[in-house]
Amino acid sequence: DTEVTQTPKHLVMGMTNKKSLKCEQHMGHRAMYWYKQKAKKPPELMFVYSYEKLSINESVPSRFSPECPNSSLLNLHLHALQPEDSALYLCASSQVSGRGYNEQFFGPGTRLTVL
Amino acid sequence: AQTVTQSQPEMSVQEAETVTLSCTYDTSESDYYLFWYKQPPSRQMILVIRQEAYKQQNATENRFSVNFQKAAKSFSLKISDSQLGDAAMYFCAYTGTASKLTFGTGTRLQVTL
């Protein structure tokens, strides 16, 4: 299975809502990533998990809370978001090797709209 | 810090023709990977081709090939026999010892009949 899945595909939420994005991979990868992508821009890295531990947090506001329950799952919990947080949220995974990190495989993304 | 530059915001190619997308990068590392990712309007980011810096041979994947010039820090993508399905945003990306992908700003490729 060479696929990264993300649910939901679309999400509309109010600024007071709490919601979660889910990402799953079954490629045996031990690194997982969250990116935020605005229209016509490259993805911006938010978080990196390596062996289920948070290894990179790119100074993301605390209203975004990542969680890695096991090596196959990655969640992004959302609370009190702002309209400017509306974007495509991409999940990715990769192997971890002695030479660093290899190519990342991306999921289809969740299109988030914050009203 | 590493940087990736794509100087062509948009490119257009006729079906069946060849097009080359440019990418330059800056790094002080000697061991790294370079990638071209494709993102069609359906938004799924798809890996097109990868190049390992220590390999001198240019990578090739069917109609896609790269021209990797390590000394010049250049990594261009050539698409031969362009097809309508090649229309997409193409991102050049770099990863080194840090666990990060550094993306360029992207090149939007249009394929015309």
GROMACS .gro file of C-alpha atoms in nm:
model
  228
    1ASP     CA    1   0.000   0.000   0.000
    2THR     CA    2   0.173   0.316  -0.121
    3GLU     CA    3  -0.091   0.562  -0.015
    4VAL     CA    4  -0.142   0.835   0.238
    5THR     CA    5  -0.507   0.895   0.319
    6GLN     CA    6  -0.662   1.202   0.477
    7THR     CA    7  -1.006   1.265   0.618
    8PRO     CA    8  -1.218   1.462   0.578
    9LYS     CA    9  -1.168   1.595   0.223
   10HIS     CA   10  -1.347   1.917   0.308
   11LEU     CA   11  -1.418   2.082   0.640
   12VAL     CA   12  -1.608   2.400   0.722
   13MET     CA   13  -1.592   2.521   1.079
   14GLY     CA   14  -1.673   2.822   1.285
   15MET     CA   15  -1.415   3.004   1.492
   16THR     CA   16  -1.544   2.851   1.814
   17ASN     CA   17  -1.554   2.491   1.690
   18LYS     CA   18  -1.320   2.208   1.773
   19LYS     CA   19  -1.241   1.968   1.491
   20SER     CA   20  -0.970   1.720   1.396
   21LEU     CA   21  -0.796   1.624   1.075
   22LYS     CA   22  -0.681   1.266   1.033
   23CYS     CA   23  -0.396   1.116   0.831
   24GLU     CA   24  -0.306   0.751   0.787
   25GLN     CA   25  -0.030   0.563   0.609
   26HIS     CA   26   0.058   0.194   0.589
   27MET     CA   27   0.394   0.216   0.417
   28GLY     CA   28   0.594   0.155   0.734
   29HIS     CA   29   0.719   0.512   0.731
   30ARG     CA   30   0.839   0.647   1.065
   31ALA     CA   31   0.827   1.018   0.981
   32MET     CA   32   0.502   1.206   0.931
   33TYR     CA   33   0.439   1.570   0.848
   34TRP     CA   34   0.171   1.836   0.848
   35TYR     CA   35   0.180   2.116   0.592
   36LYS     CA   36  -0.040   2.417   0.530
   37GLN     CA   37  -0.084   2.532   0.172
   38LYS     CA   38  -0.244   2.854   0.055
   39ALA     CA   39  -0.364   2.892  -0.303
   40LYS     CA   40  -0.086   2.917  -0.562
   41LYS     CA   41   0.182   2.885  -0.293
   42PRO     CA   42   0.413   2.600  -0.196
   43PRO     CA   43   0.332   2.396   0.114
   44GLU     CA   44   0.457   2.537   0.443
   45LEU     CA   45   0.582   2.290   0.700
   46MET     CA   46   0.398   2.293   1.031
   47PHE     CA   47   0.503   1.983   1.224
   48VAL     CA   48   0.727   1.679   1.190
   49TYR     CA   49   0.695   1.357   1.386
   50SER     CA   50   0.977   1.107   1.390
   51TYR     CA   51   0.920   0.770   1.557
   52GLU     CA   52   0.596   0.908   1.702
   53LYS     CA   53   0.774   1.197   1.873
   54LEU     CA   54   0.737   1.560   1.774
   55SER     CA   55   1.071   1.662   1.628
   56ILE     CA   56   0.987   1.990   1.457
   57ASN     CA   57   0.730   2.258   1.536
   58GLU     CA   58   0.763   2.551   1.299
   59SER     CA   59   0.636   2.805   1.550
   60VAL     CA   60   0.277   2.711   1.477
   61PRO     CA   61   0.008   2.881   1.691
   62SER     CA   62  -0.124   2.671   1.976
   63ARG     CA   63  -0.471   2.658   1.820
   64PHE     CA   64  -0.318   2.380   1.609
   65SER     CA   65  -0.236   2.073   1.816
   66PRO     CA   66  -0.075   1.769   1.652
   67GLU     CA   67  -0.094   1.416   1.781
   68CYS     CA   68   0.070   1.092   1.667
   69PRO     CA   69  -0.108   0.802   1.841
   70ASN     CA   70   0.096   0.537   1.659
   71SER     CA   71   0.334   0.497   1.367
   72SER     CA   72   0.051   0.490   1.112
   73LEU     CA   73  -0.170   0.772   1.233
   74LEU     CA   74  -0.132   1.147   1.256
   75ASN     CA   75  -0.397   1.387   1.378
   76LEU     CA   76  -0.424   1.763   1.377
   77HIS     CA   77  -0.661   1.904   1.636
   78LEU     CA   78  -0.809   2.242   1.559
   79HIS     CA   79  -0.956   2.487   1.809
   80ALA     CA   80  -1.050   2.855   1.795
   81LEU     CA   81  -0.921   2.898   1.441
   82GLN     CA   82  -0.917   3.224   1.251
   83PRO     CA   83  -1.043   3.286   0.896
   84GLU     CA   84  -0.681   3.322   0.780
   85ASP     CA   85  -0.628   2.958   0.877
   86SER     CA   86  -0.843   2.857   0.581
   87ALA     CA   87  -0.615   2.655   0.353
   88LEU     CA   88  -0.536   2.311   0.219
   89TYR     CA   89  -0.380   2.095   0.490
   90LEU     CA   90  -0.149   1.827   0.358
   91CYS     CA   91  -0.015   1.527   0.539
   92ALA     CA   92   0.297   1.344   0.423
   93SER     CA   93   0.511   1.053   0.534
   94SER     CA   94   0.863   0.932   0.463
   95GLN     CA   95   1.122   0.682   0.566
   96VAL     CA   96   1.389   0.782   0.813
   97SER     CA   97   1.735   0.666   0.709
   98GLY     CA   98   2.086   0.718   0.833
   99ARG     CA   99   2.130   0.980   0.563
  100GLY     CA  100   1.834   1.181   0.678
  101TYR     CA  101   1.489   1.185   0.537
  102ASN     CA  102   1.386   1.053   0.200
  103GLU     CA  103   1.116   1.159  -0.037
  104GLN     CA  104   0.784   1.240   0.115
  105PHE     CA  105   0.459   1.086   0.001
  106PHE     CA  106   0.165   1.320   0.026
  107GLY     CA  107  -0.200   1.265   0.097
  108PRO     CA  108  -0.476   1.435  -0.104
  109GLY     CA  109  -0.527   1.704   0.159
  110THR     CA  110  -0.814   1.848   0.359
  111ARG     CA  111  -0.963   2.174   0.233
  112LEU     CA  112  -1.040   2.375   0.547
  113THR     CA  113  -1.267   2.679   0.552
  114VAL     CA  114  -1.298   2.880   0.871
  115LEU     CA  115  -1.602   3.108   0.887
  116ALA     CA  116   1.964   2.788   0.529
  117GLN     CA  117   1.877   2.622   0.203
  118THR     CA  118   1.681   2.804  -0.064
  119VAL     CA  119   1.514   2.685  -0.382
  120THR     CA  120   1.436   2.922  -0.668
  121GLN     CA  121   1.199   2.866  -0.958
  122SER     CA  122   1.220   3.167  -1.184
  123GLN     CA  123   0.938   3.073  -1.421
  124PRO     CA  124   0.597   3.136  -1.261
  125GLU     CA  125   0.419   3.003  -1.570
  126MET     CA  126   0.513   2.802  -1.876
  127SER     CA  127   0.315   2.683  -2.174
  128VAL     CA  128   0.384   2.392  -2.408
  129GLN     CA  129   0.200   2.239  -2.698
  130GLU     CA  130   0.091   1.881  -2.678
  131ALA     CA  131   0.365   1.640  -2.795
  132GLU     CA  132   0.634   1.906  -2.757
  133THR     CA  133   0.916   1.927  -2.503
  134VAL     CA  134   0.940   2.177  -2.219
  135THR     CA  135   1.206   2.245  -1.958
  136LEU     CA  136   1.133   2.384  -1.613
  137SER     CA  137   1.417   2.555  -1.430
  138CYS     CA  138   1.523   2.526  -1.069
  139THR     CA  139   1.826   2.651  -0.882
  140TYR     CA  140   1.910   2.596  -0.520
  141ASP     CA  141   2.157   2.709  -0.262
  142THR     CA  142   2.311   2.488   0.005
  143SER     CA  143   2.635   2.430   0.189
  144GLU     CA  144   2.563   2.058   0.226
  145SER     CA  145   2.729   1.800   0.004
  146ASP     CA  146   2.477   1.521   0.051
  147TYR     CA  147   2.114   1.592  -0.027
  148TYR     CA  148   1.816   1.498  -0.240
  149LEU     CA  149   1.633   1.701  -0.499
  150PHE     CA  150   1.280   1.636  -0.615
  151TRP     CA  151   1.022   1.752  -0.862
  152TYR     CA  152   0.666   1.729  -0.739
  153LYS     CA  153   0.356   1.776  -0.952
  154GLN     CA  154   0.032   1.916  -0.811
  155PRO     CA  155  -0.260   1.906  -1.054
  156PRO     CA  156  -0.581   2.098  -0.988
  157SER     CA  157  -0.705   1.790  -0.800
  158ARG     CA  158  -0.439   1.906  -0.547
  159GLN     CA  159  -0.267   1.572  -0.474
  160MET     CA  160   0.108   1.631  -0.459
  161ILE     CA  161   0.274   1.361  -0.666
  162LEU     CA  162   0.645   1.283  -0.678
  163VAL     CA  163   0.765   1.303  -1.038
  164ILE     CA  164   1.134   1.236  -1.007
  165ARG     CA  165   1.415   1.245  -0.754
  166GLN     CA  166   1.789   1.294  -0.773
  167GLU     CA  167   2.047   1.203  -0.513
  168ALA     CA  168   2.330   1.454  -0.505
  169TYR     CA  169   2.607   1.197  -0.488
  170LYS     CA  170   2.485   1.034  -0.810
  171GLN     CA  171   2.628   1.199  -1.118
  172GLN     CA  172   2.387   1.030  -1.355
  173ASN     CA  173   2.076   1.230  -1.430
  174ALA     CA  174   1.753   1.068  -1.316
  175THR     CA  175   1.494   0.962  -1.573
  176GLU     CA  176   1.136   0.846  -1.531
  177ASN     CA  177   0.967   0.769  -1.864
  178ARG     CA  178   0.900   1.109  -2.030
  179PHE     CA  179   1.052   1.302  -1.739
  180SER     CA  180   1.422   1.363  -1.702
  181VAL     CA  181   1.640   1.604  -1.512
  182ASN     CA  182   1.956   1.795  -1.587
  183PHE     CA  183   2.144   1.801  -1.257
  184GLN     CA  184   2.442   2.034  -1.247
  185LYS     CA  185   2.579   2.005  -0.894
  186ALA     CA  186   2.851   2.266  -0.928
  187ALA     CA  187   2.607   2.517  -1.071
  188LYS     CA  188   2.337   2.412  -0.821
  189SER     CA  189   2.090   2.369  -1.099
  190PHE     CA  190   1.819   2.105  -1.131
  191SER     CA  191   1.594   2.142  -1.434
  192LEU     CA  192   1.307   1.914  -1.536
  193LYS     CA  193   1.250   1.817  -1.896
  194ILE     CA  194   0.912   1.685  -2.002
  195SER     CA  195   0.912   1.516  -2.341
  196ASP     CA  196   0.607   1.441  -2.556
  197SER     CA  197   0.391   1.663  -2.333
  198GLN     CA  198   0.040   1.544  -2.263
  199LEU     CA  199  -0.272   1.726  -2.146
  200GLY     CA  200  -0.244   1.541  -1.817
  201ASP     CA  201   0.090   1.707  -1.752
  202ALA     CA  202  -0.084   2.038  -1.686
  203ALA     CA  203  -0.020   2.117  -1.321
  204MET     CA  204   0.185   2.319  -1.076
  205TYR     CA  205   0.537   2.182  -1.055
  206PHE     CA  206   0.743   2.231  -0.740
  207CYS     CA  207   1.114   2.180  -0.713
  208ALA     CA  208   1.218   2.070  -0.364
  209TYR     CA  209   1.530   2.006  -0.161
  210THR     CA  210   1.600   1.796   0.145
  211GLY     CA  211   1.930   1.753   0.323
  212THR     CA  212   2.031   1.640   0.667
  213ALA     CA  213   1.742   1.826   0.828
  214SER     CA  214   1.404   1.660   0.812
  215LYS     CA  215   1.254   1.931   0.597
  216LEU     CA  216   1.152   1.975   0.238
  217THR     CA  217   1.233   2.321   0.108
  218PHE     CA  218   1.008   2.403  -0.185
  219GLY     CA  219   1.046   2.651  -0.465
  220THR     CA  220   0.760   2.886  -0.546
  221GLY     CA  221   0.634   2.662  -0.824
  222THR     CA  222   0.587   2.679  -1.200
  223ARG     CA  223   0.239   2.647  -1.345
  224LEU     CA  224   0.254   2.445  -1.665
  225GLN     CA  225  -0.018   2.478  -1.927
  226VAL     CA  226  -0.047   2.225  -2.207
  227THR     CA  227  -0.224   2.341  -2.521
  228LEU     CA  228  -0.361   2.148  -2.816
   0.00000   0.00000   0.00000
